[in-house]
PDB file of C-alpha atoms in Angstrom:
ATOM      1  CA  UNK S 248     340.103 125.448  37.161  1.00  0.00           C
ATOM      2  CA  UNK S 249     339.338 128.814  35.636  1.00  0.00           C
ATOM      3  CA  UNK S 250     340.721 128.152  32.174  1.00  0.00           C
ATOM      4  CA  UNK S 251     341.122 124.677  30.702  1.00  0.00           C
ATOM      5  CA  UNK S 252     344.591 123.788  29.490  1.00  0.00           C
ATOM      6  CA  UNK S 253     343.663 121.059  27.023  1.00  0.00           C
ATOM      7  CA  UNK S 254     340.706 119.985  24.897  1.00  0.00           C
ATOM      8  CA  UNK S 255     339.594 117.265  27.320  1.00  0.00           C
ATOM      9  CA  UNK S 256     339.401 119.755  30.190  1.00  0.00           C
ATOM     10  CA  UNK S 257     337.533 122.212  27.986  1.00  0.00           C
ATOM     11  CA  UNK S 258     334.972 119.605  26.972  1.00  0.00           C
ATOM     12  CA  UNK S 259     334.544 118.614  30.631  1.00  0.00           C
ATOM     13  CA  UNK S 260     333.881 122.256  31.503  1.00  0.00           C
ATOM     14  CA  UNK S 261     331.145 122.360  28.828  1.00  0.00           C
ATOM     15  CA  UNK S 262     329.699 119.086  30.164  1.00  0.00           C
ATOM     16  CA  UNK S 263     329.459 120.553  33.676  1.00  0.00           C
ATOM     17  CA  UNK S 264     327.615 123.641  32.432  1.00  0.00           C
ATOM     18  CA  UNK S 265     325.533 122.078  29.656  1.00  0.00           C
ATOM     19  CA  UNK S 266     322.388 124.202  30.031  1.00  0.00           C
ATOM     20  CA  UNK S 267     324.435 127.389  29.995  1.00  0.00           C
ATOM     21  CA  UNK S 268     326.219 126.095  26.886  1.00  0.00           C
ATOM     22  CA  UNK S 269     322.892 125.713  25.073  1.00  0.00           C
ATOM     23  CA  UNK S 270     321.874 129.251  26.097  1.00  0.00           C
ATOM     24  CA  UNK S 271     325.213 130.547  24.858  1.00  0.00           C
ATOM     25  CA  UNK S 272     324.754 128.702  21.564  1.00  0.00           C
ATOM     26  CA  UNK S 273     321.285 130.235  21.129  1.00  0.00           C
ATOM     27  CA  UNK S 274     322.770 133.718  21.587  1.00  0.00           C
ATOM     28  CA  UNK S 275     325.710 133.046  19.277  1.00  0.00           C
ATOM     29  CA  UNK S 276     323.471 131.487  16.635  1.00  0.00           C
ATOM     30  CA  UNK S 277     321.312 134.621  16.804  1.00  0.00           C
ATOM     31  CA  UNK S 278     324.430 136.566  15.880  1.00  0.00           C
ATOM     32  CA  UNK S 279     325.373 133.879  13.321  1.00  0.00           C
ATOM     33  CA  UNK S 280     328.630 132.811  14.873  1.00  0.00           C
ATOM     34  CA  UNK S 281     329.773 130.186  12.406  1.00  0.00           C
ATOM     35  CA  UNK S 282     332.929 129.135  14.226  1.00  0.00           C
ATOM     36  CA  UNK S 283     331.272 128.560  17.590  1.00  0.00           C
ATOM     37  CA  UNK S 284     328.564 126.463  15.948  1.00  0.00           C
ATOM     38  CA  UNK S 285     331.295 124.352  14.299  1.00  0.00           C
ATOM     39  CA  UNK S 286     333.007 123.856  17.635  1.00  0.00           C
ATOM     40  CA  UNK S 287     329.689 123.001  19.296  1.00  0.00           C
ATOM     41  CA  UNK S 288     329.208 120.268  16.678  1.00  0.00           C
ATOM     42  CA  UNK S 289     332.653 118.965  17.629  1.00  0.00           C
ATOM     43  CA  UNK S 290     331.586 119.009  21.291  1.00  0.00           C
ATOM     44  CA  UNK S 291     328.407 117.108  20.363  1.00  0.00           C
ATOM     45  CA  UNK S 292     330.513 114.382  18.790  1.00  0.00           C
ATOM     46  CA  UNK S 293     332.451 114.138  22.034  1.00  0.00           C
ATOM     47  CA  UNK S 294     329.175 113.507  23.867  1.00  0.00           C
ATOM     48  CA  UNK S 295     329.294 116.797  25.743  1.00  0.00           C
ATOM     49  CA  UNK S 296     326.220 118.263  24.010  1.00  0.00           C
ATOM     50  CA  UNK S 297     323.278 116.517  22.382  1.00  0.00           C
ATOM     51  CA  UNK S 298     323.449 116.752  18.584  1.00  0.00           C
ATOM     52  CA  UNK S 299     319.697 117.024  18.009  1.00  0.00           C
ATOM     53  CA  UNK S 300     319.158 119.551  20.782  1.00  0.00           C
ATOM     54  CA  UNK S 301     322.138 121.577  19.570  1.00  0.00           C
ATOM     55  CA  UNK S 302     320.805 121.711  16.005  1.00  0.00           C
ATOM     56  CA  UNK S 303     317.394 122.877  17.242  1.00  0.00           C
ATOM     57  CA  UNK S 304     318.924 125.513  19.553  1.00  0.00           C
ATOM     58  CA  UNK S 305     321.123 126.879  16.748  1.00  0.00           C
ATOM     59  CA  UNK S 306     318.178 126.752  14.325  1.00  0.00           C
ATOM     60  CA  UNK S 307     315.888 128.826  16.517  1.00  0.00           C
ATOM     61  CA  UNK S 308     318.681 131.158  17.608  1.00  0.00           C
ATOM     62  CA  UNK S 309     319.589 131.912  14.007  1.00  0.00           C
ATOM     63  CA  UNK S 310     315.931 132.374  13.053  1.00  0.00           C
ATOM     64  CA  UNK S 311     315.221 134.648  16.031  1.00  0.00           C
ATOM     65  CA  UNK S 312     318.272 136.832  15.385  1.00  0.00           C
ATOM     66  CA  UNK S 313     317.209 137.542  11.807  1.00  0.00           C
ATOM     67  CA  UNK S 314     313.598 138.175  12.787  1.00  0.00           C
ATOM     68  CA  UNK S 315     314.733 140.742  15.369  1.00  0.00           C
ATOM     69  CA  UNK S 316     317.015 142.475  12.843  1.00  0.00           C
ATOM     70  CA  UNK S 317     314.247 142.424  10.209  1.00  0.00           C
ATOM     71  CA  UNK S 318     311.777 143.959  12.685  1.00  0.00           C
ATOM     72  CA  UNK S 319     314.231 146.705  13.759  1.00  0.00           C
ATOM     73  CA  UNK S 320     314.945 147.696  10.152  1.00  0.00           C
ATOM     74  CA  UNK S 321     311.290 147.528   9.162  1.00  0.00           C
ATOM     75  CA  UNK S 322     310.371 149.714  12.134  1.00  0.00           C
ATOM     76  CA  UNK S 323     313.253 152.223  12.171  1.00  0.00           C
ATOM     77  CA  UNK S 324     314.794 152.110   8.672  1.00  0.00           C
ATOM     78  CA  UNK S 325     318.465 152.752   7.953  1.00  0.00           C
ATOM     79  CA  UNK S 326     318.985 155.925   9.975  1.00  0.00           C
ATOM     80  CA  UNK S 327     320.712 153.884  12.710  1.00  0.00           C
ATOM     81  CA  UNK S 328     323.601 153.113  10.391  1.00  0.00           C
ATOM     82  CA  UNK S 329     324.428 156.566   9.062  1.00  0.00           C
ATOM     83  CA  UNK S 330     327.247 156.968  11.630  1.00  0.00           C
ATOM     84  CA  UNK S 331     328.848 153.705  10.526  1.00  0.00           C
ATOM     85  CA  UNK S 332     329.753 154.049   6.834  1.00  0.00           C
ATOM     86  CA  UNK S 333     331.260 150.574   6.475  1.00  0.00           C
ATOM     87  CA  UNK S 334     328.159 148.913   7.917  1.00  0.00           C
ATOM     88  CA  UNK S 335     325.930 151.155   5.830  1.00  0.00           C
ATOM     89  CA  UNK S 336     327.888 150.224   2.666  1.00  0.00           C
ATOM     90  CA  UNK S 337     327.597 146.508   3.510  1.00  0.00           C
ATOM     91  CA  UNK S 338     323.897 146.995   4.223  1.00  0.00           C
ATOM     92  CA  UNK S 339     323.380 148.674   0.845  1.00  0.00           C
ATOM     93  CA  UNK S 340     325.225 145.816  -0.877  1.00  0.00           C
ATOM     94  CA  UNK S 341     323.039 143.275   0.895  1.00  0.00           C
ATOM     95  CA  UNK S 342     319.910 145.276   0.027  1.00  0.00           C
ATOM     96  CA  UNK S 343     320.874 145.315  -3.678  1.00  0.00           C
ATOM     97  CA  UNK S 344     321.429 141.572  -3.564  1.00  0.00           C
ATOM     98  CA  UNK S 345     318.094 141.146  -1.795  1.00  0.00           C
ATOM     99  CA  UNK S 346     316.211 143.119  -4.422  1.00  0.00           C
ATOM    100  CA  UNK S 347     317.548 140.856  -7.166  1.00  0.00           C
ATOM    101  CA  UNK S 348     317.933 137.493  -5.421  1.00  0.00           C
ATOM    102  CA  UNK S 349     316.063 137.439  -2.114  1.00  0.00           C
ATOM    103  CA  UNK S 350     315.487 133.672  -2.203  1.00  0.00           C
ATOM    104  CA  UNK S 351     319.159 132.828  -2.661  1.00  0.00           C
ATOM    105  CA  UNK S 352     320.230 135.638  -0.377  1.00  0.00           C
ATOM    106  CA  UNK S 353     318.136 134.406   2.537  1.00  0.00           C
ATOM    107  CA  UNK S 354     319.294 130.863   1.913  1.00  0.00           C
ATOM    108  CA  UNK S 355     323.017 131.708   1.841  1.00  0.00           C
ATOM    109  CA  UNK S 356     323.549 134.876   3.906  1.00  0.00           C
ATOM    110  CA  UNK S 357     324.509 133.009   7.077  1.00  0.00           C
ATOM    111  CA  UNK S 358     327.714 131.656   5.574  1.00  0.00           C
ATOM    112  CA  UNK S 359     329.778 134.711   4.431  1.00  0.00           C
ATOM    113  CA  UNK S 360     331.214 136.611   7.384  1.00  0.00           C
ATOM    114  CA  UNK S 361     330.435 140.219   6.470  1.00  0.00           C
ATOM    115  CA  UNK S 362     326.865 139.663   5.319  1.00  0.00           C
ATOM    116  CA  UNK S 363     325.622 137.643   8.319  1.00  0.00           C
ATOM    117  CA  UNK S 364     325.083 140.525  10.708  1.00  0.00           C
ATOM    118  CA  UNK S 365     323.513 143.006   8.304  1.00  0.00           C
ATOM    119  CA  UNK S 366     321.396 140.813   6.041  1.00  0.00           C
ATOM    120  CA  UNK S 367     318.416 140.793   8.405  1.00  0.00           C
ATOM    121  CA  UNK S 368     318.472 144.602   8.378  1.00  0.00           C
ATOM    122  CA  UNK S 369     318.692 144.614   4.573  1.00  0.00           C
ATOM    123  CA  UNK S 370     315.636 142.363   4.338  1.00  0.00           C
ATOM    124  CA  UNK S 371     313.773 144.689   6.700  1.00  0.00           C
ATOM    125  CA  UNK S 372     314.390 147.768   4.567  1.00  0.00           C
ATOM    126  CA  UNK S 373     313.507 145.921   1.383  1.00  0.00           C
ATOM    127  CA  UNK S 374     310.000 145.392   0.010  1.00  0.00           C
ATOM    128  CA  UNK S 375     310.099 141.739   1.049  1.00  0.00           C
ATOM    129  CA  UNK S 376     306.806 140.815   2.779  1.00  0.00           C
ATOM    130  CA  UNK S 377     306.927 139.520   6.356  1.00  0.00           C
ATOM    131  CA  UNK S 378     305.314 136.205   5.426  1.00  0.00           C
ATOM    132  CA  UNK S 379     307.817 135.459   2.659  1.00  0.00           C
ATOM    133  CA  UNK S 380     310.725 136.444   4.877  1.00  0.00           C
ATOM    134  CA  UNK S 381     309.532 134.309   7.813  1.00  0.00           C
ATOM    135  CA  UNK S 382     308.991 131.206   5.680  1.00  0.00           C
ATOM    136  CA  UNK S 383     312.293 131.445   3.805  1.00  0.00           C
ATOM    137  CA  UNK S 384     314.235 132.449   6.913  1.00  0.00           C
ATOM    138  CA  UNK S 385     312.882 129.527   8.940  1.00  0.00           C
ATOM    139  CA  UNK S 386     313.955 127.010   6.314  1.00  0.00           C
ATOM    140  CA  UNK S 387     317.330 128.684   5.752  1.00  0.00           C
ATOM    141  CA  UNK S 388     318.068 128.812   9.489  1.00  0.00           C
ATOM    142  CA  UNK S 389     317.422 125.075   9.686  1.00  0.00           C
ATOM    143  CA  UNK S 390     319.691 124.412   6.718  1.00  0.00           C
ATOM    144  CA  UNK S 391     322.468 126.536   8.248  1.00  0.00           C
ATOM    145  CA  UNK S 392     322.144 124.871  11.633  1.00  0.00           C
ATOM    146  CA  UNK S 393     322.174 121.338  10.244  1.00  0.00           C
ATOM    147  CA  UNK S 394     325.085 122.079   7.904  1.00  0.00           C
ATOM    148  CA  UNK S 395     327.377 123.856  10.339  1.00  0.00           C
ATOM    149  CA  UNK S 396     326.749 121.712  13.419  1.00  0.00           C
ATOM    150  CA  UNK S 397     327.016 118.543  11.319  1.00  0.00           C
ATOM    151  CA  UNK S 398     330.305 119.742   9.822  1.00  0.00           C
ATOM    152  CA  UNK S 399     331.722 120.193  13.326  1.00  0.00           C
ATOM    153  CA  UNK S 400     330.363 116.777  14.288  1.00  0.00           C
ATOM    154  CA  UNK S 401     331.931 115.188  11.198  1.00  0.00           C
ATOM    155  CA  UNK S 402     335.244 116.824  12.023  1.00  0.00           C
ATOM    156  CA  UNK S 403     334.992 115.244  15.484  1.00  0.00           C
ATOM    157  CA  UNK S 404     334.513 111.840  13.885  1.00  0.00           C
ATOM    158  CA  UNK S 405     337.435 112.377  11.551  1.00  0.00           C
ATOM    159  CA  UNK S 406     339.771 113.566  14.282  1.00  0.00           C
ATOM    160  CA  UNK S 407     338.791 110.705  16.576  1.00  0.00           C
ATOM    161  CA  UNK S 408     339.604 108.143  13.931  1.00  0.00           C
ATOM    162  CA  UNK S 409     342.863 109.718  12.861  1.00  0.00           C
ATOM    163  CA  UNK S 410     344.300 110.839  16.157  1.00  0.00           C
ATOM    164  CA  UNK S 411     344.875 108.747  19.239  1.00  0.00           C
ATOM    165  CA  UNK S 412     344.242 110.044  22.752  1.00  0.00           C
ATOM    166  CA  UNK S 413     347.978 110.226  23.336  1.00  0.00           C
ATOM    167  CA  UNK S 414     348.335 112.965  20.738  1.00  0.00           C
ATOM    168  CA  UNK S 415     345.562 115.318  21.882  1.00  0.00           C
ATOM    169  CA  UNK S 416     347.783 118.308  21.060  1.00  0.00           C
ATOM    170  CA  UNK S 417     347.602 117.319  17.390  1.00  0.00           C
ATOM    171  CA  UNK S 418     343.794 117.156  17.713  1.00  0.00           C
ATOM    172  CA  UNK S 419     343.723 120.746  18.955  1.00  0.00           C
ATOM    173  CA  UNK S 420     345.977 121.814  16.080  1.00  0.00           C
ATOM    174  CA  UNK S 421     343.640 120.103  13.608  1.00  0.00           C
ATOM    175  CA  UNK S 422     340.615 121.783  15.186  1.00  0.00           C
ATOM    176  CA  UNK S 423     342.290 125.194  14.977  1.00  0.00           C
ATOM    177  CA  UNK S 424     343.278 124.484  11.353  1.00  0.00           C
ATOM    178  CA  UNK S 425     339.687 123.485  10.530  1.00  0.00           C
ATOM    179  CA  UNK S 426     338.284 126.625  12.154  1.00  0.00           C
ATOM    180  CA  UNK S 427     340.934 128.767  10.423  1.00  0.00           C
ATOM    181  CA  UNK S 428     340.066 127.288   7.044  1.00  0.00           C
ATOM    182  CA  UNK S 429     336.382 127.987   7.707  1.00  0.00           C
ATOM    183  CA  UNK S 430     337.222 131.581   8.565  1.00  0.00           C
ATOM    184  CA  UNK S 431     339.323 131.994   5.394  1.00  0.00           C
ATOM    185  CA  UNK S 432     336.512 130.620   3.240  1.00  0.00           C
ATOM    186  CA  UNK S 433     334.012 133.002   4.824  1.00  0.00           C
ATOM    187  CA  UNK S 434     336.386 135.929   4.142  1.00  0.00           C
ATOM    188  CA  UNK S 435     336.641 134.857   0.474  1.00  0.00           C
ATOM    189  CA  UNK S 436     332.869 134.805   0.231  1.00  0.00           C
ATOM    190  CA  UNK S 437     332.882 138.311   1.753  1.00  0.00           C
ATOM    191  CA  UNK S 438     335.145 139.556  -1.003  1.00  0.00           C
ATOM    192  CA  UNK S 439     332.891 138.042  -3.654  1.00  0.00           C
ATOM    193  CA  UNK S 440     329.820 139.668  -2.089  1.00  0.00           C
ATOM    194  CA  UNK S 441     331.550 143.066  -1.988  1.00  0.00           C
ATOM    195  CA  UNK S 442     331.820 143.030  -5.797  1.00  0.00           C
ATOM    196  CA  UNK S 443     328.054 143.509  -6.008  1.00  0.00           C
TER     197      UNK S 443
END
């Protein structure tokens, strides 16, 4: 089966390729993919992935992604972004926020959609010392990982209690609705961040 047709088949596919799923989650967490981390938490509730291992993988993936972006920006500056005005504008917004509120910014940047990818670069071009960045980023990555994976896990618990196996189509609809709501909230946070 190349493409699963229902949620049960999809979860079975993840179960069969568990180690690859953890590698994929590390890579997606490094890019701060909120929705995939939510779904992975749902898969952990289904017993397909281990909750603790998943949280640790997402934690270190998220941490590593920001460290790499910080290092690139610290080493090469902003000249890489001159050809991409929208990214450069977002980067400048994130840098302004960093200058004023680096503690809160590092803690919360993983949640809004538009800031996730560029925040590490903004920290790298700021005057933020490596040691401060590493300490705050490590804690914030753990908070993000625990929050997002646990939210997906909690959604799995909720859907299991409220939906019987006979109505798995409704479970998929609820999962899509949950992921859609998460996406909408991240877009709203984007709009708020753009005001700075």
